PDB file of C-alpha atoms in Angstrom:
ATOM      1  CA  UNK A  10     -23.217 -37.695   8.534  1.00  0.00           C
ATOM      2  CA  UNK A  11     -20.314 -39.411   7.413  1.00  0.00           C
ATOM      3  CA  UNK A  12     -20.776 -42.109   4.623  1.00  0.00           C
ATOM      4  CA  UNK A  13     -24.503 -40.403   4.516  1.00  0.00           C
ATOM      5  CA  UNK A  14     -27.813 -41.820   4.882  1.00  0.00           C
ATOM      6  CA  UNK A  15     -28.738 -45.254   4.370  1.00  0.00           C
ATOM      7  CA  UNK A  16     -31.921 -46.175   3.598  1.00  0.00           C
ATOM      8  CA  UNK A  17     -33.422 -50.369   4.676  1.00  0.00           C
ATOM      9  CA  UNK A  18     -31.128 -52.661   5.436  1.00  0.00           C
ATOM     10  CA  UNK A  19     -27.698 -52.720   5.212  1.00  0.00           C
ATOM     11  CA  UNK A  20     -26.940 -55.684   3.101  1.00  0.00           C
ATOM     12  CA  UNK A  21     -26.028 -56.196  -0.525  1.00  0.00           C
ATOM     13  CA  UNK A  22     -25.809 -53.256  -2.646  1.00  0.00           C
ATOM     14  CA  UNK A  23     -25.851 -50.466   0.018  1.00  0.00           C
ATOM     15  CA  UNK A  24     -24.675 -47.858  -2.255  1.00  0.00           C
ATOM     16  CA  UNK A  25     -28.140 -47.348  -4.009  1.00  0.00           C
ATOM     17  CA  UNK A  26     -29.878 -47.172  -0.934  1.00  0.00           C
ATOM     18  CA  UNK A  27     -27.094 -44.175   0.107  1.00  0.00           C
ATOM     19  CA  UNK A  28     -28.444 -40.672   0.332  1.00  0.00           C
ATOM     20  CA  UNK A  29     -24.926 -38.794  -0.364  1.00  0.00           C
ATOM     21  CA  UNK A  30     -24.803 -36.584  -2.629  1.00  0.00           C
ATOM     22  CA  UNK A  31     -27.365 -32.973  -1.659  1.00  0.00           C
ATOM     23  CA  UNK A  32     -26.888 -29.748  -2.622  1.00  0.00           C
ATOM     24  CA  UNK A  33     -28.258 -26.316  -2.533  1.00  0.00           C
ATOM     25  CA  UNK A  34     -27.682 -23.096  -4.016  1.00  0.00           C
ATOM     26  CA  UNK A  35     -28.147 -20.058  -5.937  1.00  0.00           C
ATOM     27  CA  UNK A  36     -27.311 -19.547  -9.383  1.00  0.00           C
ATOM     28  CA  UNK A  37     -27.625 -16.287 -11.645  1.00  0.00           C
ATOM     29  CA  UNK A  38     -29.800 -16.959 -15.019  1.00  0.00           C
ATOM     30  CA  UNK A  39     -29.176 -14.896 -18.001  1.00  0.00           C
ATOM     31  CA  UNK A  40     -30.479 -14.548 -21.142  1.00  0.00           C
ATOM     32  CA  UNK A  41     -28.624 -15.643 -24.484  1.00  0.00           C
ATOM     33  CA  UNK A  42     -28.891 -16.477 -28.170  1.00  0.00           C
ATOM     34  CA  UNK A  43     -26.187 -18.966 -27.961  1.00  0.00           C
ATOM     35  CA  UNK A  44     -23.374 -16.613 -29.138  1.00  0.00           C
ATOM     36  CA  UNK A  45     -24.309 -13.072 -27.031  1.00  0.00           C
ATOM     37  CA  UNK A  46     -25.091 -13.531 -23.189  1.00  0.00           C
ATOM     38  CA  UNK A  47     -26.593 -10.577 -20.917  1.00  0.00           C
ATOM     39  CA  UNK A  48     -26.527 -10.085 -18.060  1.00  0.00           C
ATOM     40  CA  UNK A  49     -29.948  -9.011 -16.108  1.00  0.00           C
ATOM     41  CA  UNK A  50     -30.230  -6.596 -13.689  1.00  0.00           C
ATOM     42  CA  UNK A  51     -33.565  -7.520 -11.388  1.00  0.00           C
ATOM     43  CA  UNK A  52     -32.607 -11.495 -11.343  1.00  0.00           C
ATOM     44  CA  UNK A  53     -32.847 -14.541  -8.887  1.00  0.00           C
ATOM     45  CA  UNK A  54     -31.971 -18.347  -9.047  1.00  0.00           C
ATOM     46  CA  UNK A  55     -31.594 -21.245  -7.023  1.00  0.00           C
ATOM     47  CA  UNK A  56     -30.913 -24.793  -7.001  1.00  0.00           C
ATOM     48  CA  UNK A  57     -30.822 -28.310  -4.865  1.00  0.00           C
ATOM     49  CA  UNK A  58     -29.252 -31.021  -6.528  1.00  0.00           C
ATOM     50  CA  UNK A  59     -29.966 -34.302  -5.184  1.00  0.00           C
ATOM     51  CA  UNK A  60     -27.560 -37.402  -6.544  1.00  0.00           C
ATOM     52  CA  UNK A  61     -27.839 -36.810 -10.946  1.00  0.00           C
ATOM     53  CA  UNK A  62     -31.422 -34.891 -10.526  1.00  0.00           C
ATOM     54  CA  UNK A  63     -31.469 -30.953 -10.315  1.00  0.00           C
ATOM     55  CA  UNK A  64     -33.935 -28.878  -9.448  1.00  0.00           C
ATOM     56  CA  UNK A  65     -34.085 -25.037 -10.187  1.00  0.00           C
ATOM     57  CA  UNK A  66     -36.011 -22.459  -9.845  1.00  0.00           C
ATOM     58  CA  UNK A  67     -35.388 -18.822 -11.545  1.00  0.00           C
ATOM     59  CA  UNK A  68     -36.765 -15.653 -11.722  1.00  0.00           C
ATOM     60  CA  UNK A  69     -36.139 -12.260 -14.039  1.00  0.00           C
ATOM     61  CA  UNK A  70     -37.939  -9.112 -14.000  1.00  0.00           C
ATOM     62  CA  UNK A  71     -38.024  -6.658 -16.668  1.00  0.00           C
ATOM     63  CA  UNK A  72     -35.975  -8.486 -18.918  1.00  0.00           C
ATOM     64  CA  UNK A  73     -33.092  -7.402 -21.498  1.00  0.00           C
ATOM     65  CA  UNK A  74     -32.702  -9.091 -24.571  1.00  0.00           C
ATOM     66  CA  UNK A  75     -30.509  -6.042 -25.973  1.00  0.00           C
ATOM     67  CA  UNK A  76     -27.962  -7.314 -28.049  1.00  0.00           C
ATOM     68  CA  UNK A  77     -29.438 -10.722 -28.931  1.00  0.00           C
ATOM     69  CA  UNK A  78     -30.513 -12.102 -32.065  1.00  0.00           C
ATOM     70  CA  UNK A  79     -32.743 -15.289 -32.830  1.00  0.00           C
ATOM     71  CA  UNK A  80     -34.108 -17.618 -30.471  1.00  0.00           C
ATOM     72  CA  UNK A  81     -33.748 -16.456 -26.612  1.00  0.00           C
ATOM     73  CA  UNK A  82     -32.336 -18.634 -24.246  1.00  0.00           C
ATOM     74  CA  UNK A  83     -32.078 -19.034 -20.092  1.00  0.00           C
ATOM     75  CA  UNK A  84     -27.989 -19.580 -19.523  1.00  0.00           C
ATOM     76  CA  UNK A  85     -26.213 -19.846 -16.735  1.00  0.00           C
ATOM     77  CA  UNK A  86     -27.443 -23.076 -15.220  1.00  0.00           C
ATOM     78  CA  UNK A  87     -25.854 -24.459 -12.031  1.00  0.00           C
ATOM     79  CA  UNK A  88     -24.905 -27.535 -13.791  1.00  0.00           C
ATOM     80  CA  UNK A  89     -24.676 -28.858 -17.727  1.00  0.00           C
ATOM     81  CA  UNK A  90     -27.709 -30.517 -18.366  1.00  0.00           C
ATOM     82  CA  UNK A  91     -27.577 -34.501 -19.378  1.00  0.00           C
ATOM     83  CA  UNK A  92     -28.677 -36.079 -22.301  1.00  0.00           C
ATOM     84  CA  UNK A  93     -32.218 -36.411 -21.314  1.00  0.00           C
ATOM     85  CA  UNK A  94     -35.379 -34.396 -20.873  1.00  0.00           C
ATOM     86  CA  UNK A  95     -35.964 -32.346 -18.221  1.00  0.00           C
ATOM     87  CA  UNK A  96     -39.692 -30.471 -17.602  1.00  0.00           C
ATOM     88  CA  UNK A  97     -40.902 -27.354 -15.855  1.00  0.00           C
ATOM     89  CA  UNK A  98     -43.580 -24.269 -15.460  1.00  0.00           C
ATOM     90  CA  UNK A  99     -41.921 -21.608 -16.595  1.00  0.00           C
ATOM     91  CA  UNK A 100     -44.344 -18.145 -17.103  1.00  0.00           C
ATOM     92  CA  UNK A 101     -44.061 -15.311 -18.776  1.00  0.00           C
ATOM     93  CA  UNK A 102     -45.467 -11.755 -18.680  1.00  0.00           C
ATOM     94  CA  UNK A 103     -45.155  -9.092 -21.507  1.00  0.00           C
ATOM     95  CA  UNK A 104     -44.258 -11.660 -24.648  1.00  0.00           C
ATOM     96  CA  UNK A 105     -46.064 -12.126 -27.254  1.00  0.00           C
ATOM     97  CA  UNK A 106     -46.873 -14.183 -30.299  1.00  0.00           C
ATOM     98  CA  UNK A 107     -47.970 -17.300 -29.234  1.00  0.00           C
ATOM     99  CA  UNK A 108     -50.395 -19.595 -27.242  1.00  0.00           C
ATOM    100  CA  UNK A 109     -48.176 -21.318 -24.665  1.00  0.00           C
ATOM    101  CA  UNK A 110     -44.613 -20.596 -24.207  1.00  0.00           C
ATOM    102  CA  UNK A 111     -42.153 -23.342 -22.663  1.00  0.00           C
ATOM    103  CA  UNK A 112     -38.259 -24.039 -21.714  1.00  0.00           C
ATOM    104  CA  UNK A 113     -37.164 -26.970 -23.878  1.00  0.00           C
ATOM    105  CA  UNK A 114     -33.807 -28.875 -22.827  1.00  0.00           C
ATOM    106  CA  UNK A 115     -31.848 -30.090 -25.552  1.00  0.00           C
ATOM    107  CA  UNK A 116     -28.618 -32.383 -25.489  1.00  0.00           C
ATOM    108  CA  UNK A 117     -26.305 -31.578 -22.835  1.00  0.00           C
ATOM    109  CA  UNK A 118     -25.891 -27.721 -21.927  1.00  0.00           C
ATOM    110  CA  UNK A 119     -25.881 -24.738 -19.760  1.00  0.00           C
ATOM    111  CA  UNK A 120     -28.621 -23.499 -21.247  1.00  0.00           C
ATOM    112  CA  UNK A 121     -32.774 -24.248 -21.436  1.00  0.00           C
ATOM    113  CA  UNK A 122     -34.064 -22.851 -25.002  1.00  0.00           C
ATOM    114  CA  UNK A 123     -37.082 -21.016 -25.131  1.00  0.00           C
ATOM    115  CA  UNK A 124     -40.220 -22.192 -27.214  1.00  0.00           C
ATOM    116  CA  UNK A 125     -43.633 -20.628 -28.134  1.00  0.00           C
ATOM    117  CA  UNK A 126     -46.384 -23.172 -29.489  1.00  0.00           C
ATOM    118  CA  UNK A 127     -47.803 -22.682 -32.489  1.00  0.00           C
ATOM    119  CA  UNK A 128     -51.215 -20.054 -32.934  1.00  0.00           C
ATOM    120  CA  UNK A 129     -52.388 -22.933 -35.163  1.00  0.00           C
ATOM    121  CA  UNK A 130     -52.504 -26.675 -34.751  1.00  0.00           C
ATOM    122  CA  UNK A 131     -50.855 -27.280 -37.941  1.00  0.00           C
ATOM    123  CA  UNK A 132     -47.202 -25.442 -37.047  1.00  0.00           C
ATOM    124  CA  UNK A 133     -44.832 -26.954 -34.863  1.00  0.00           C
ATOM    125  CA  UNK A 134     -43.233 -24.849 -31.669  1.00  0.00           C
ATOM    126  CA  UNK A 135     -40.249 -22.741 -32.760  1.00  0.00           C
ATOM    127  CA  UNK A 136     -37.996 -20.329 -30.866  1.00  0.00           C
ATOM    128  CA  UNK A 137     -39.090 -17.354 -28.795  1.00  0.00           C
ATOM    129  CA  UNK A 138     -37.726 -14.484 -30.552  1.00  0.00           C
ATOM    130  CA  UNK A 139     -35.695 -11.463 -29.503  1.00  0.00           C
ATOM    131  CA  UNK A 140     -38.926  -9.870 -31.112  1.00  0.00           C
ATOM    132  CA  UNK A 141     -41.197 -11.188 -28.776  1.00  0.00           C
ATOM    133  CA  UNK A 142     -40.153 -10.024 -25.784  1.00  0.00           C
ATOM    134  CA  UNK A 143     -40.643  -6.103 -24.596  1.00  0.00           C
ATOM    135  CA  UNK A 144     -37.676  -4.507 -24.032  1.00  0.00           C
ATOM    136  CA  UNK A 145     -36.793  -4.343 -20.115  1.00  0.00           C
ATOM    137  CA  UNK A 146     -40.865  -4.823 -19.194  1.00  0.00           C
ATOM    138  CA  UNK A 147     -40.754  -8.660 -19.874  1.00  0.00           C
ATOM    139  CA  UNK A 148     -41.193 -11.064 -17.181  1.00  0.00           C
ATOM    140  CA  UNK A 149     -39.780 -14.544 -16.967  1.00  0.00           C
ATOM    141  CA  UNK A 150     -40.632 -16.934 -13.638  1.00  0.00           C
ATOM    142  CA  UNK A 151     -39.715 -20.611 -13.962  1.00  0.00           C
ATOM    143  CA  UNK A 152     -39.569 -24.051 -12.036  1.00  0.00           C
ATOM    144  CA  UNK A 153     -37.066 -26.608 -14.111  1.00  0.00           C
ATOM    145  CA  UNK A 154     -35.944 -29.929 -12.990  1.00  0.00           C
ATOM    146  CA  UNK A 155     -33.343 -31.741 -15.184  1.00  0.00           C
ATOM    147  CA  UNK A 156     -30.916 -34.630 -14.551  1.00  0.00           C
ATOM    148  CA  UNK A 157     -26.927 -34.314 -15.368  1.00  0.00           C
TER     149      UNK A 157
END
């Protein structure tokens, strides 16, 4: 559709009632500490973008975190992430050390850090560590939506 979809009437300030910018497609997630990025072999991602608001969802099996050091992040998203929060699922099999584990989008990136909550109520959420996951038997599934 040329111009794309318009939405009520077609007076005054058509443009916000314009459906024309969609999007879909795949993108390949990978695992990183910021610095080191790898590459995973049993891996899936895709994406529809709808005006500033993305939606992805990601999946990798029997994850690698060879090579990394620190806090493990997703990398590789389909578009830098804006300036505010995004939320998701996101599940994990095979990682330890923690009671809930999260994605956590911070400033604007190409990345989604991953958090564990605390075992008590009194520490705060920190990093998922290289040491927490089990080398290439890890799981990661995930659901994200973000704006840019």
């Amino acid at each position: 559709l040329s111009g794309g979809v318009v939405f009520g009437t077609t007076g005054g300030a058509v443009s916000s009632k314009t459906l024309d910018d969609y999007e879909e497609g795949t993108w390949t997630p990978t695992l990183t500490d910021g610095t080191t990025t790898v590459t995973q072999t049993d891996k899936l991602g895709g994406y529809v973008k709808v005006g500033n608001i993305v939606s992805i969802f990601f999946q990798i099996l029997n994850a690698s975190v060879s090579g990394l050091s620190g806090g493990v992040k997703i990398g590789g998203l389909p578009f830098t992430t804006g300036n505010t929060r995004g939320n998701g699922v996101i599940q994990f099999n095979n990682v330890t050390d923690g009671n809930e584990y999260f994605a956590q989008k911070s400033g604007s990136n190409t990345f989604l850090e991953l958090k564990r909550s605390s075992t008590t109520t009194s520490e705060t959420a920190g990093p998922l560590l290289v040491g927490n996951f089990s080398e290439g038997t890890s799981d990661i599934f995930g659901s994200v939506t973000y704006t840019i």
